[in-house]
Tab-separated table of C-alpha atoms in Angstrom:
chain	number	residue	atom	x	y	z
A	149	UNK	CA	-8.037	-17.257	-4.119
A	150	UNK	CA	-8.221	-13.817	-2.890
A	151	UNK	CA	-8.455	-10.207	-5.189
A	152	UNK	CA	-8.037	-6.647	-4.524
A	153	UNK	CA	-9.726	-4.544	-7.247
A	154	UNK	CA	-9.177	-0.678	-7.313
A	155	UNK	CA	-11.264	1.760	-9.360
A	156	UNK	CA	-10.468	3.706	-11.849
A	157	UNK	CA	-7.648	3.583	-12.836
A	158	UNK	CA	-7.174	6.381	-13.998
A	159	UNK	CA	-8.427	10.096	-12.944
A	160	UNK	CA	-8.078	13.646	-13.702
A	161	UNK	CA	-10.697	15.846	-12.325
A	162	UNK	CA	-10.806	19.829	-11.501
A	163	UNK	CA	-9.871	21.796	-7.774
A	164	UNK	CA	-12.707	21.960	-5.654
A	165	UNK	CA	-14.690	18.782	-7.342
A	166	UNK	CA	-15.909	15.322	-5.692
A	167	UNK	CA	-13.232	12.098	-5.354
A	168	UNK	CA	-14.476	8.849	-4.866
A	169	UNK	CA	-12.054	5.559	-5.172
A	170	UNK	CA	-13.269	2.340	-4.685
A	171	UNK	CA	-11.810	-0.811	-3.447
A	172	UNK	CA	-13.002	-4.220	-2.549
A	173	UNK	CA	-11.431	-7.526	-1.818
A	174	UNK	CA	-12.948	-10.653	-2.938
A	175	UNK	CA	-12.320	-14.570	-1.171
A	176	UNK	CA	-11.691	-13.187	2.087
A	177	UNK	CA	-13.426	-12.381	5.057
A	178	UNK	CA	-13.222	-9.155	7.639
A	179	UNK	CA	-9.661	-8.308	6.025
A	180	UNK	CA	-7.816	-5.183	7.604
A	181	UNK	CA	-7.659	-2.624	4.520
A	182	UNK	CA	-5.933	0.305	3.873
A	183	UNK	CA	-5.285	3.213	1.488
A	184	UNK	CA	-2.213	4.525	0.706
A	185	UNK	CA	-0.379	7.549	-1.452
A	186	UNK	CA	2.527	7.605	-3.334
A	187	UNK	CA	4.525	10.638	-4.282
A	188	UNK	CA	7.285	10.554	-6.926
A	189	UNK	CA	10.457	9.258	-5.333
A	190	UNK	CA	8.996	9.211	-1.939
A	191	UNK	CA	7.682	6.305	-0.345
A	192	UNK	CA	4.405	4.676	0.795
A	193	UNK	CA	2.208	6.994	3.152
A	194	UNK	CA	-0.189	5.114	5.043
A	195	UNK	CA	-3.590	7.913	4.574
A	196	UNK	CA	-6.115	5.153	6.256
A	197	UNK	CA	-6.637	1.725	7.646
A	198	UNK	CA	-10.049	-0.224	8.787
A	199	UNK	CA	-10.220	-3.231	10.987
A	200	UNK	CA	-14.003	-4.094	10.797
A	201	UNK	CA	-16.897	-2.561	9.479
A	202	UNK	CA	-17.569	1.374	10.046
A	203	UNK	CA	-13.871	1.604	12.041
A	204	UNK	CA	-11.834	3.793	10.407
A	205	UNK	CA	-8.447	5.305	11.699
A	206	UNK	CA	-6.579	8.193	10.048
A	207	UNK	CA	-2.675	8.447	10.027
A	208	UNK	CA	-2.404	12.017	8.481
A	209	UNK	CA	-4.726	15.017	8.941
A	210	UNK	CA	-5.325	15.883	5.482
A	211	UNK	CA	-8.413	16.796	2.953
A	212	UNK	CA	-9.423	13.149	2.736
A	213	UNK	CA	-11.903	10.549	4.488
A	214	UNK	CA	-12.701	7.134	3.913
A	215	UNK	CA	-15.241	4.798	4.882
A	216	UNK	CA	-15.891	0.853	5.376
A	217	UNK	CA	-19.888	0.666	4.526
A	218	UNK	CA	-19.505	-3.442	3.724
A	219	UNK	CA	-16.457	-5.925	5.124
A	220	UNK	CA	-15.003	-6.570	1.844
A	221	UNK	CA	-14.939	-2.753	0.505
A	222	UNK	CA	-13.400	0.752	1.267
A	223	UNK	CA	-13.802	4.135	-0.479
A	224	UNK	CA	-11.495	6.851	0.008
A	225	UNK	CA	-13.548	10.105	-0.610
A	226	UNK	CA	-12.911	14.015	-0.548
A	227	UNK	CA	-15.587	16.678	-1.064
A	228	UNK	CA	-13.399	19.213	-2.557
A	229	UNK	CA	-9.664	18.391	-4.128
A	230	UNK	CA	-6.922	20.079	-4.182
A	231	UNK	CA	-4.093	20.436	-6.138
A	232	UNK	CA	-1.862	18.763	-3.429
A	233	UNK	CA	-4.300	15.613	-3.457
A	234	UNK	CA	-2.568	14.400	-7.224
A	235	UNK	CA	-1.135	11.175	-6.799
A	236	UNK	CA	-1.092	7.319	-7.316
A	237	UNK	CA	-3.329	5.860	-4.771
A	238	UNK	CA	-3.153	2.199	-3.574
A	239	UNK	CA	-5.711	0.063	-1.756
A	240	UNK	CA	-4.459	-2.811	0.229
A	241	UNK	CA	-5.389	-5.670	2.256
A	242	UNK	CA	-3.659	-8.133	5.080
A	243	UNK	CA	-6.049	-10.903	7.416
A	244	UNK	CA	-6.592	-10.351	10.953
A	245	UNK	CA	-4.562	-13.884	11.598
A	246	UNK	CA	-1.878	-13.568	14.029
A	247	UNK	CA	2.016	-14.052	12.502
A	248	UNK	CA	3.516	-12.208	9.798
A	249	UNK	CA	0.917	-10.949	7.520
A	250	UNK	CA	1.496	-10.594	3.736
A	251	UNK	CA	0.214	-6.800	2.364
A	252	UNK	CA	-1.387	-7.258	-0.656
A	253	UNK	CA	-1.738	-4.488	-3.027
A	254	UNK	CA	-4.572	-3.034	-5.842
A	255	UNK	CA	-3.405	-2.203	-9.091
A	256	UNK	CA	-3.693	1.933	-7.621
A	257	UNK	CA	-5.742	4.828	-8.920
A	258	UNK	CA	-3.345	7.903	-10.371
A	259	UNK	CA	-5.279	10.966	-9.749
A	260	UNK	CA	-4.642	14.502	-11.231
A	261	UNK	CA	-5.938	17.285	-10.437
A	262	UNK	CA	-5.749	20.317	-12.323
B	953	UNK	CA	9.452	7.437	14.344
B	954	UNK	CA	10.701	5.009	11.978
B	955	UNK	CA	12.847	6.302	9.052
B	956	UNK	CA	13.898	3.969	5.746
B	957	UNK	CA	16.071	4.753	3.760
B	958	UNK	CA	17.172	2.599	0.598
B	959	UNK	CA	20.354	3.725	-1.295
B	960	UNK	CA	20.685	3.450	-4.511
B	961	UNK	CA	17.599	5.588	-6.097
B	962	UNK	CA	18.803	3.682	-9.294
B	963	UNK	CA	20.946	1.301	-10.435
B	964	UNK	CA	21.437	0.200	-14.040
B	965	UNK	CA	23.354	-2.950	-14.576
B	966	UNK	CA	24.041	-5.246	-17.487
B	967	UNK	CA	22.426	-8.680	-18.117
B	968	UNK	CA	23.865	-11.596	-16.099
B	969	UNK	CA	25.127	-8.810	-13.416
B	970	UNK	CA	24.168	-9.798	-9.687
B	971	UNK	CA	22.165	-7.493	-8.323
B	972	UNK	CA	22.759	-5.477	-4.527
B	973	UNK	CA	19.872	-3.702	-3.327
B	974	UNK	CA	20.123	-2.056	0.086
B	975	UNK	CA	17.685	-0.810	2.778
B	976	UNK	CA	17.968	0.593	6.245
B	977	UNK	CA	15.999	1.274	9.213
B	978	UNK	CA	16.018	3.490	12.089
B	979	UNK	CA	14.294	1.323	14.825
B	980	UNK	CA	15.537	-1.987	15.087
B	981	UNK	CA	12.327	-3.101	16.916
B	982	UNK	CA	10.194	-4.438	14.114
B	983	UNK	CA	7.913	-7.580	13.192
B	984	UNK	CA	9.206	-8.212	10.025
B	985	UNK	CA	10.853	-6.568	6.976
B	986	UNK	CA	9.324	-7.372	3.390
B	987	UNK	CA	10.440	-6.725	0.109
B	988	UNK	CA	7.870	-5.700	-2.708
B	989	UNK	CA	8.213	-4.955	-6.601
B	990	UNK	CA	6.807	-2.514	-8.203
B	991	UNK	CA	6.465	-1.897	-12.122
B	992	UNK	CA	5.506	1.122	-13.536
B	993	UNK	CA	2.322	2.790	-13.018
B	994	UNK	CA	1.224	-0.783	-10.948
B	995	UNK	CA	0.736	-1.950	-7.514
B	996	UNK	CA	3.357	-3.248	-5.079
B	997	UNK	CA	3.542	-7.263	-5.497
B	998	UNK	CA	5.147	-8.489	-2.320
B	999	UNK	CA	8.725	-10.684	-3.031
B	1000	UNK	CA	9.896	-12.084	0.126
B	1001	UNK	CA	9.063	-11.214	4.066
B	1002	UNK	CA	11.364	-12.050	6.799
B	1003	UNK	CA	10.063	-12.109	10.230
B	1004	UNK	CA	12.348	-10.391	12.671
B	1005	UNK	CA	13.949	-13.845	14.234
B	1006	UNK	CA	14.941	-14.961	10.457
B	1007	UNK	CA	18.241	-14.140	9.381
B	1008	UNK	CA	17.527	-14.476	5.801
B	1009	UNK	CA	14.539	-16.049	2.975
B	1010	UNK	CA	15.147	-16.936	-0.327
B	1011	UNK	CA	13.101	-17.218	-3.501
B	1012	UNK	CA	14.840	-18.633	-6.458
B	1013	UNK	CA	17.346	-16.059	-7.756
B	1014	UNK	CA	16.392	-13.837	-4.984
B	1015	UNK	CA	17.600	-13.988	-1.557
B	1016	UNK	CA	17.526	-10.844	1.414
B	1017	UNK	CA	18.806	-10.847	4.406
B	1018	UNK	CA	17.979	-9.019	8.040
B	1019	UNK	CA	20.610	-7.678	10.234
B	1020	UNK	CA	18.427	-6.341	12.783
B	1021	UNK	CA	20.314	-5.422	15.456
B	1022	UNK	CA	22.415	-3.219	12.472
B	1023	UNK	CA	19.016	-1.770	10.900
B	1024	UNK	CA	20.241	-3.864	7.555
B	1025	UNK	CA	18.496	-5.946	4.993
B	1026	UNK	CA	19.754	-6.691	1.440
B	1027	UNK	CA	18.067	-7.343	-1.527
B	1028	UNK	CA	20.140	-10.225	-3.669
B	1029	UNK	CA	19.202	-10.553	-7.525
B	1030	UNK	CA	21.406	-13.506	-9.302
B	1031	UNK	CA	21.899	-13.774	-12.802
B	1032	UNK	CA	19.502	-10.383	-13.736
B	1033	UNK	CA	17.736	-10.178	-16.454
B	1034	UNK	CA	15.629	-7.425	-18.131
B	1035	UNK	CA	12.456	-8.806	-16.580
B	1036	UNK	CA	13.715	-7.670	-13.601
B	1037	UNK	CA	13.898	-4.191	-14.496
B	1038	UNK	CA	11.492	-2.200	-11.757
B	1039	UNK	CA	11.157	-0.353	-8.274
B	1040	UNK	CA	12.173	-2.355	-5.456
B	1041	UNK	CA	10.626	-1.236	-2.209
B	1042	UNK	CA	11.311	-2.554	1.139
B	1043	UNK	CA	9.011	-1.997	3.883
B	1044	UNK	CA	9.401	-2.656	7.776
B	1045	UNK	CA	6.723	-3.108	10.136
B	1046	UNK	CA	6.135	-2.901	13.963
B	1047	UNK	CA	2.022	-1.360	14.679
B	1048	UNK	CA	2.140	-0.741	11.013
B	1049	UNK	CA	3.851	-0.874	7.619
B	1050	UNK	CA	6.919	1.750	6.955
B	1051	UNK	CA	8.005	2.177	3.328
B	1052	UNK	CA	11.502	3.253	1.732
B	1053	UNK	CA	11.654	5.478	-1.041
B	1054	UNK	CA	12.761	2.487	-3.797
B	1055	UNK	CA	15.780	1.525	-5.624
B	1056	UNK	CA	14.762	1.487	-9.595
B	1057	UNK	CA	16.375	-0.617	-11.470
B	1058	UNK	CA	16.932	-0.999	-15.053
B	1059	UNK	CA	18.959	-4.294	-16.690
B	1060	UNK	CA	20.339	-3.899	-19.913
B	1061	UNK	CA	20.144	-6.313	-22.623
């Protein structure tokens, strides 16, 4: 059967300082995967999604990047945070198979920044 | 650009109650529409998905509908109980995934 793991879990680190999340997806091959943020009452903003290795497309200009170095795992990455970056952070993962495709979703990161 | 919109934010209802949960779209051309939970501080675990030629799809106590012509769907929760008590998120899609805000909802023992 096929997993999503997301880590940590948990995160509280200082303006201006390093972010890496991690994310991969075991018992599937060359999934599409994608990061998203969610804001207190607000829903589901789509930040990135990959369709292969190294292919990366960005929905919102914003302080972030992420990156697709093996099939099965995504990082979502910023080299200096801001205050505005706090949030709950979900990676998620559907299959390339045509149809309706079911999202499945990590367990999310919450990140504050202080 | 596609706007969702679910109404209530929260609902708080007494065991045994049936359940309404409401979401609208904007832009009637979609794929599908799915339905996810959501407990606190967790990911989204997906409930039901109705492909955009299906009226309706039910799951045991749970049943939503698609009016898609309307920009409808409807969340149905028989017989709640507090194990039910969470965010309910619907989401439609067309090139990619559009989220509502969430109805919360809390059943009281």
């Amino acid at each position: 059967s096929q997993t999503i793991h997301q880590w940590p879990a948990t995160l509280v680190q200082p303006v201006g300082s390093p972010l890496s999340l991690e994310c991969t997806v075991e018992g599937t091959s060359n999934p599409n995967l994608y990061w998203y943020r969610q804001a207190a009452g607000r829903g589901l903003q789509l930040l990135f999604y990959s369709v292969g290795i190294g292919q990366i497309s960005s929905e919102v200009p914003q302080n972030l990047s992420a990156s697709r170095p093996q099939d099965r795992q995504f990082i979502l990455s910023s080299k200096k945070l801001l205050l505005s970056d706090s949030g709950f952070y979900l990676c998620a993962w559907d299959s390339h198979s045509s149809g309706a495709n079911v999202l499945t979703f990590g367990a999310g990161s919450r990140l504050t920044v202080l | 650009k596609q706007e969702v919109t679910q109404i209530p934010a929260a609902l708080s209802v007494p065991e045994g109650e049936n359940l309404v949960l409401n979401c609208s779209f904007t832009d009637s051309a979609i794929y599908n529409l799915q339905w996810f939970r959501q407990d606190p501080g967790k990911g989204l675990t997906s409930l039901l998905l109705i492909q955009s030629s299906q009226r309706e799809q039910t799951s045991g106590r749970l049943n939503a509908s698609l009016d898609k012509s309307s920009g409808r769907s409807t969340l149905y929760i028989a017989a709640s109980q507090p194990g039910d008590s969470a965010t309910y998120l619907c989401a439609v899609e067309l090139y990619k995934l559009s989220f509502g805000a969430g109805t919360t909802v809390t059943v009281r023992a």
